[in-house]
PDB file of C-alpha atoms in Angstrom:
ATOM      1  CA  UNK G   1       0.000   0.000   0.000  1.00 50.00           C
ATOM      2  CA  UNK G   2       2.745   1.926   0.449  1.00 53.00           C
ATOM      3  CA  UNK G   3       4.344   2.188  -2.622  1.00 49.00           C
ATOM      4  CA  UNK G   4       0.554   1.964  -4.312  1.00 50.00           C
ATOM      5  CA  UNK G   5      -0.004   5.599  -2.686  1.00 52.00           C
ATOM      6  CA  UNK G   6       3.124   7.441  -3.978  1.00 52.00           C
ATOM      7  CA  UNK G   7       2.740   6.197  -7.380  1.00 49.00           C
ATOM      8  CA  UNK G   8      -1.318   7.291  -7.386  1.00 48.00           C
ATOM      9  CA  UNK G   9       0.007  10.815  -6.191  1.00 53.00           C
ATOM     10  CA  UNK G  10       2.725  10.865  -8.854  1.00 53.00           C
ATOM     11  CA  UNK G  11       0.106   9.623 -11.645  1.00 53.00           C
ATOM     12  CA  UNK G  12      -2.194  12.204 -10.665  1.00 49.00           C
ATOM     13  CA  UNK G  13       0.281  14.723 -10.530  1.00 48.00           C
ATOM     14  CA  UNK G  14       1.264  14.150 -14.444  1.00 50.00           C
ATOM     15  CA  UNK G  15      -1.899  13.904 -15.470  1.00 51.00           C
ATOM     16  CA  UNK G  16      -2.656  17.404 -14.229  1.00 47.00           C
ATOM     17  CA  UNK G  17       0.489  19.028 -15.460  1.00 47.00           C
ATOM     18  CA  UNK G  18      -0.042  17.337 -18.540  1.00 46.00           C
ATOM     19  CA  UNK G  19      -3.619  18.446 -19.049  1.00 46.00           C
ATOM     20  CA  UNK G  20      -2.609  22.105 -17.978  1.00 45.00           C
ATOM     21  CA  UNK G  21       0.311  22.201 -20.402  1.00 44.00           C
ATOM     22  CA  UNK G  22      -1.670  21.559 -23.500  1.00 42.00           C
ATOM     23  CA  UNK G  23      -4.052  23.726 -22.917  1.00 42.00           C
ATOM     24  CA  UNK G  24      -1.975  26.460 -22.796  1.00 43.00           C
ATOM     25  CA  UNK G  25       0.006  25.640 -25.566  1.00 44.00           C
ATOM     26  CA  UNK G  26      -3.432  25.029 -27.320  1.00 46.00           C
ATOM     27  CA  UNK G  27      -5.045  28.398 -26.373  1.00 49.00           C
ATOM     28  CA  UNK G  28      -1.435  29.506 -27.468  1.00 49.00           C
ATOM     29  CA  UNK G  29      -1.105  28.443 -30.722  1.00 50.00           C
ATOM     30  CA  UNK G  30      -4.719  29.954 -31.585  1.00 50.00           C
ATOM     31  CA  UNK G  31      -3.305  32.876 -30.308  1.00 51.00           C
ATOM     32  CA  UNK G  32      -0.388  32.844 -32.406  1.00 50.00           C
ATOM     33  CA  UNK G  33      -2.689  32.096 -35.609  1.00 51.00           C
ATOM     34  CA  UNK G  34      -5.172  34.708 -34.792  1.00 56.00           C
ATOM     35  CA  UNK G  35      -1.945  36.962 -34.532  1.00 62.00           C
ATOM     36  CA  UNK G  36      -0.890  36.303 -38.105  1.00 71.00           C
ATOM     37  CA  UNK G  37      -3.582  36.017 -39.939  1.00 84.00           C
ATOM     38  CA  UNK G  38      -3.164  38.691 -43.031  1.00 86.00           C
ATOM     39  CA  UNK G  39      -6.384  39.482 -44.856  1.00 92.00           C
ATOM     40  CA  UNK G  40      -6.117  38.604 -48.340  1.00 93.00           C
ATOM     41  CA  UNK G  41      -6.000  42.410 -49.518  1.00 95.00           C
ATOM     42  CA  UNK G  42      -3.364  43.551 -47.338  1.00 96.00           C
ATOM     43  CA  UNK G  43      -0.566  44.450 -49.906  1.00 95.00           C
ATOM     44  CA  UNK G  44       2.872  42.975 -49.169  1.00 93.00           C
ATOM     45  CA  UNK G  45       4.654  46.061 -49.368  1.00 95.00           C
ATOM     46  CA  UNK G  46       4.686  49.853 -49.706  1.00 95.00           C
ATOM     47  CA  UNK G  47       5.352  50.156 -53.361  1.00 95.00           C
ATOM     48  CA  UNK G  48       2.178  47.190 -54.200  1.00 96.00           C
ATOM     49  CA  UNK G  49      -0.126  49.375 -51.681  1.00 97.00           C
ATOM     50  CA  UNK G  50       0.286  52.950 -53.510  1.00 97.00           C
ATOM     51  CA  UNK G  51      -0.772  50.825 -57.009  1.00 97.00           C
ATOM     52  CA  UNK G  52      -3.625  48.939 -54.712  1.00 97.00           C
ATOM     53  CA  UNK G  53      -5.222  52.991 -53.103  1.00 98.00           C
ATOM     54  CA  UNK G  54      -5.057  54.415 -56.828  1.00 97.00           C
ATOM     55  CA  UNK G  55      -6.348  51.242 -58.739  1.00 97.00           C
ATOM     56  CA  UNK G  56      -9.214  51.030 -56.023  1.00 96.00           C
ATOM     57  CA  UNK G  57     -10.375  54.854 -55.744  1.00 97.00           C
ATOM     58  CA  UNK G  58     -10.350  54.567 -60.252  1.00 96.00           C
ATOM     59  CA  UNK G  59     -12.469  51.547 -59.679  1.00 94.00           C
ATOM     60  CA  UNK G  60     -14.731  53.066 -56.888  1.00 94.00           C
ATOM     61  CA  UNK G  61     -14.811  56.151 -59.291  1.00 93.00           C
ATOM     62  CA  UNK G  62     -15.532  53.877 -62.162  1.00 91.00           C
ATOM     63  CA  UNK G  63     -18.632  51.881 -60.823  1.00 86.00           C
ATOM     64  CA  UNK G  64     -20.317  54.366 -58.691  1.00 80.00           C
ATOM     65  CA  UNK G  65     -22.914  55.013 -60.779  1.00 70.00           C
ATOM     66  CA  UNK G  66     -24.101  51.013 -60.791  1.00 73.00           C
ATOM     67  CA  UNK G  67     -25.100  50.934 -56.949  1.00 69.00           C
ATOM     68  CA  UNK G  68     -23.568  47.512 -56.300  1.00 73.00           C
ATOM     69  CA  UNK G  69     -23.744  45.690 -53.230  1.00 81.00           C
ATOM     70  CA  UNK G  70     -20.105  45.140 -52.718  1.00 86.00           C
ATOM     71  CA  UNK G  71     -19.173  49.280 -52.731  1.00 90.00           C
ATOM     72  CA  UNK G  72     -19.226  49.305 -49.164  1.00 91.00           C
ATOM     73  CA  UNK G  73     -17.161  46.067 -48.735  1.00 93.00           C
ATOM     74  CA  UNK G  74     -14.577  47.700 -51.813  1.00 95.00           C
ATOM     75  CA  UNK G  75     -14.340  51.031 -49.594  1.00 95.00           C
ATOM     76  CA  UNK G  76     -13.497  49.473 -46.576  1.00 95.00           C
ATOM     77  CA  UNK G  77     -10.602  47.480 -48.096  1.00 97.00           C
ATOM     78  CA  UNK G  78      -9.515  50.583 -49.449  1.00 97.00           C
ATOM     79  CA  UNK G  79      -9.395  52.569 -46.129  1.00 97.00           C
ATOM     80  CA  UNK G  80      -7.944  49.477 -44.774  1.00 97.00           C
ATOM     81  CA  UNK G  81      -4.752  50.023 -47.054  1.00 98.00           C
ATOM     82  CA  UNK G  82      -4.825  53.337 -46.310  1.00 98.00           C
ATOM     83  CA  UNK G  83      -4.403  52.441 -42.426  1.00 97.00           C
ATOM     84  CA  UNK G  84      -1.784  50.143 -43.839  1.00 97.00           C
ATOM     85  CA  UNK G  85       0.623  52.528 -44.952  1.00 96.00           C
ATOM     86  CA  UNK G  86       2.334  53.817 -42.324  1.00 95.00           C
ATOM     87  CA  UNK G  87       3.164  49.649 -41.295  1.00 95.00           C
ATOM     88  CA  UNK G  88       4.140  49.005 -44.733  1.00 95.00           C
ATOM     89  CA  UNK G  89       6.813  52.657 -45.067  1.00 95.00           C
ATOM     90  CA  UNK G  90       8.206  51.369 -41.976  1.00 93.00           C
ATOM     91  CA  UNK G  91       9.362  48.289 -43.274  1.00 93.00           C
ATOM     92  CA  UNK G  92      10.587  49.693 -46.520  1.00 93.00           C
ATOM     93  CA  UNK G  93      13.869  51.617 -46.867  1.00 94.00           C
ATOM     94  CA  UNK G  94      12.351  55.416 -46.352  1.00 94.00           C
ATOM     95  CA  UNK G  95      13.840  57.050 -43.824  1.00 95.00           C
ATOM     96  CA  UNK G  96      11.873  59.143 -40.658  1.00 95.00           C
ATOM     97  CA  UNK G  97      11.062  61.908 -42.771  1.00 96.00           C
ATOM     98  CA  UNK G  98      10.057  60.164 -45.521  1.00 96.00           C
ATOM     99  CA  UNK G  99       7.954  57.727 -43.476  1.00 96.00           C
ATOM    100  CA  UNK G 100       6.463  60.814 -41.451  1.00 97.00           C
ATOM    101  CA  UNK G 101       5.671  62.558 -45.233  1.00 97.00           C
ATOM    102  CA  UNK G 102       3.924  58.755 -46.103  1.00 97.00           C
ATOM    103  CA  UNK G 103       1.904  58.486 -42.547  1.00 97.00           C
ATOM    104  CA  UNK G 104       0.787  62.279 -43.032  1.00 98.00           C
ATOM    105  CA  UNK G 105      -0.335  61.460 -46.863  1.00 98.00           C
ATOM    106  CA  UNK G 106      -2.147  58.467 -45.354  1.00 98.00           C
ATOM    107  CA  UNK G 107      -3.868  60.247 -42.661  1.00 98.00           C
ATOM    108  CA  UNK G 108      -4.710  62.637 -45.113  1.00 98.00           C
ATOM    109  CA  UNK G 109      -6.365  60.400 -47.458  1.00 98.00           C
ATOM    110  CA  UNK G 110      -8.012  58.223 -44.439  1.00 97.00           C
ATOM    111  CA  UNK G 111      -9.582  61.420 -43.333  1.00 97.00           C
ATOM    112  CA  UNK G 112     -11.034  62.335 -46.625  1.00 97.00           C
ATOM    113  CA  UNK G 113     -12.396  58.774 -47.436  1.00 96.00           C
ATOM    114  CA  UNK G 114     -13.905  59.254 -44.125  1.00 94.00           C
ATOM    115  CA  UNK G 115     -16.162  62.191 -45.395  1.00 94.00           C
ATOM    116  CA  UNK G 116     -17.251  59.668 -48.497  1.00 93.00           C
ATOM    117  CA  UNK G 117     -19.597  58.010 -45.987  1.00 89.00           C
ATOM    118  CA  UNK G 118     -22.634  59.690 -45.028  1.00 87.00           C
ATOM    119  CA  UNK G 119     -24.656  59.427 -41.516  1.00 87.00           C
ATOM    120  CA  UNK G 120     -27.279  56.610 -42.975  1.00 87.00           C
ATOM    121  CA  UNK G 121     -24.082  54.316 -44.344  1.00 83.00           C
ATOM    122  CA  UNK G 122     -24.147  55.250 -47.685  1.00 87.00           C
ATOM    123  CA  UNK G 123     -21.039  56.291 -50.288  1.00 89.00           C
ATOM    124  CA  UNK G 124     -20.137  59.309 -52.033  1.00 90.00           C
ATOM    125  CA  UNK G 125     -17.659  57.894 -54.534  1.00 90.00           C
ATOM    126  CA  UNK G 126     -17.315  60.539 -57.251  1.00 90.00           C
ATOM    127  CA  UNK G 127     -14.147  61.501 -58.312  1.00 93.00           C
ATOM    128  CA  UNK G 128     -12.395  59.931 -55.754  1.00 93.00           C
ATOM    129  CA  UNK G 129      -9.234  59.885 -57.365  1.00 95.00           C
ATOM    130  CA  UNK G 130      -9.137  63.481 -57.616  1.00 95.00           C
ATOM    131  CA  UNK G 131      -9.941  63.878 -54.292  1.00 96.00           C
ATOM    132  CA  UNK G 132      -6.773  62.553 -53.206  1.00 97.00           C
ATOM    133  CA  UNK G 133      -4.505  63.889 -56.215  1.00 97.00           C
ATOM    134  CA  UNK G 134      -2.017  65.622 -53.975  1.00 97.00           C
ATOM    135  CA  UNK G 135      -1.791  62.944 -51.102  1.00 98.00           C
ATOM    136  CA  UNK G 136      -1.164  60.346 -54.035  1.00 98.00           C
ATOM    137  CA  UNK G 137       1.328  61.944 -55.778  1.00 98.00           C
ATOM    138  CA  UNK G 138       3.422  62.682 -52.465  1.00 97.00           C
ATOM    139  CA  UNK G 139       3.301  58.370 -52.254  1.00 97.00           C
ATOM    140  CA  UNK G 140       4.042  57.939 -55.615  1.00 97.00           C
ATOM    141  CA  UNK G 141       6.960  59.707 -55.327  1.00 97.00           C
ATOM    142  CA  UNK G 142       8.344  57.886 -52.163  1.00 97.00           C
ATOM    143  CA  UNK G 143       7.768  54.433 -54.150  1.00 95.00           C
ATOM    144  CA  UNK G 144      11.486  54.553 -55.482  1.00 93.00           C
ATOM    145  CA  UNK G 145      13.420  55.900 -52.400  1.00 92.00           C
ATOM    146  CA  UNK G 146      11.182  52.768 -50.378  1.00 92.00           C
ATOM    147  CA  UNK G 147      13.606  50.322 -52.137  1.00 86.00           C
ATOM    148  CA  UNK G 148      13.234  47.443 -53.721  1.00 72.00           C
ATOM    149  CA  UNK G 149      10.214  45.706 -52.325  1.00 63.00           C
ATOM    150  CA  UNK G 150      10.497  42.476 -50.464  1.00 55.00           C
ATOM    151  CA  UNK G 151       8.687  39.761 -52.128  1.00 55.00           C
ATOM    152  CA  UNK G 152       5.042  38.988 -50.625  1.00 51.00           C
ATOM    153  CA  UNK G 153       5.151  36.132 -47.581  1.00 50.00           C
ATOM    154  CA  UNK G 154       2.390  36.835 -45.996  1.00 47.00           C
ATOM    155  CA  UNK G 155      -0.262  33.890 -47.154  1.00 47.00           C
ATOM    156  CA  UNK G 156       0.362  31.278 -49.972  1.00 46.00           C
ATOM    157  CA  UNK G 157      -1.186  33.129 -53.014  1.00 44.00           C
ATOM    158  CA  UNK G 158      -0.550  35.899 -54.707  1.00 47.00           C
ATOM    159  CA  UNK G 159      -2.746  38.779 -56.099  1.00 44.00           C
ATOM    160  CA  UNK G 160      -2.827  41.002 -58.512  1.00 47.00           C
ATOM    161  CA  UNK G 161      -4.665  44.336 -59.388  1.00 43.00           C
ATOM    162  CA  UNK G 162      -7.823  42.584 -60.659  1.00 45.00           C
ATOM    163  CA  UNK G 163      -7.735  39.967 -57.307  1.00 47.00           C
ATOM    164  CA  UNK G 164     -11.064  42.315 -55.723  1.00 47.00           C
ATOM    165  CA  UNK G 165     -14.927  41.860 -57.070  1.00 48.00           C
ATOM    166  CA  UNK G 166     -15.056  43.329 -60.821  1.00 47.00           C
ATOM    167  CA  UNK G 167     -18.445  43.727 -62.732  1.00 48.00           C
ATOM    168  CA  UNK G 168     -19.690  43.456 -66.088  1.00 46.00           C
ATOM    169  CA  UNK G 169     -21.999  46.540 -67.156  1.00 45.00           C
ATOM    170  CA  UNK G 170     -22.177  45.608 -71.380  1.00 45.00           C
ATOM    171  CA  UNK G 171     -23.738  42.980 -72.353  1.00 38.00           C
ATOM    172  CA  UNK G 172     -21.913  40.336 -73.936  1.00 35.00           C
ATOM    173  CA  UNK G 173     -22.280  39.413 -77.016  1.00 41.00           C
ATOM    174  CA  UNK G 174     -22.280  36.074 -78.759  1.00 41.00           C
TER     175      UNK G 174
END
């Protein structure tokens, strides 16, 4: 009985440390995939992201007119490169003041996306690209002093310019 009692205790023991341990390495790995997850329109890198903002506002511009139901969806993974921006010039090769010129072009642009939505939800996408002329030239002429971009790691597909929701508005013909 003796020894039965040490090895019960030692048994139970494991079995609790055990149990603890992989939960916390379970609750930490989710933790770890939640924190790098990348959304699928998150450019890899500064240079990709100032093609991504004007490509989107043109398309925006483009398809205002036709009402469709993924606008709002479109605009919000514009703004959400926007935000991007100031992530993305810090890991390219600007320096402070260039990456402070980048963040304030950002913030800029953020701000005046911001007034494209109206109180009741609704867009205002006219002539975006004008809209944010100035803000997108000041990018587009950081893209070369960012350096060579890194090439994309950040899921296992690539994209292109025509990877977000595109809509036919002719008719096709046979």
């Amino acid at each position: 009985m003796r020894l039965l009692m040490p090895l019960v205790i030692s048994a139970l023991l494991l079995s609790c440390l055990s149990g603890c341990g992989s939960s916390e390495h379970t609750n930490g790995g989710d933790d770890d995939h939640l924190e790098h997850f990348v959304p699928a329109h998150k450019p890899a890198n500064f240079s990709r992201a100032v093609e991504e903002i004007r490509h989107r506002a043109e398309h925006l511009t483009a398809h205002a007119v036709h009402g469709h139901d993924d606008e709002p969806a479109e605009f919000q993974e514009l703004l959400d490169i926007v935000n991007w921006l100031p992530e993305l010039t810090a890991d390219s090769d600007l320096n402070e003041a260039d990456w402070n010129t980048a963040s304030t072009a950002a913030q800029s642009i953020a701000e005046k996306l911001g007034k494209r939505r109206t109180a009741d939800g609704s867009l205002s996408l006219q002539e975006l690209p004008s809209a944010i002329v100035t803000e997108m030239q000041t990018l587009q002429a950081l893209v070369s002093a960012a350096g060579k971009p890194e090439p994309a790691m950040h899921h296992g597909h690539d994209h292109n310019e025509h990877d977000h929701h595109h809509h036919e508005h002719e008719p096709k013909t046979p």
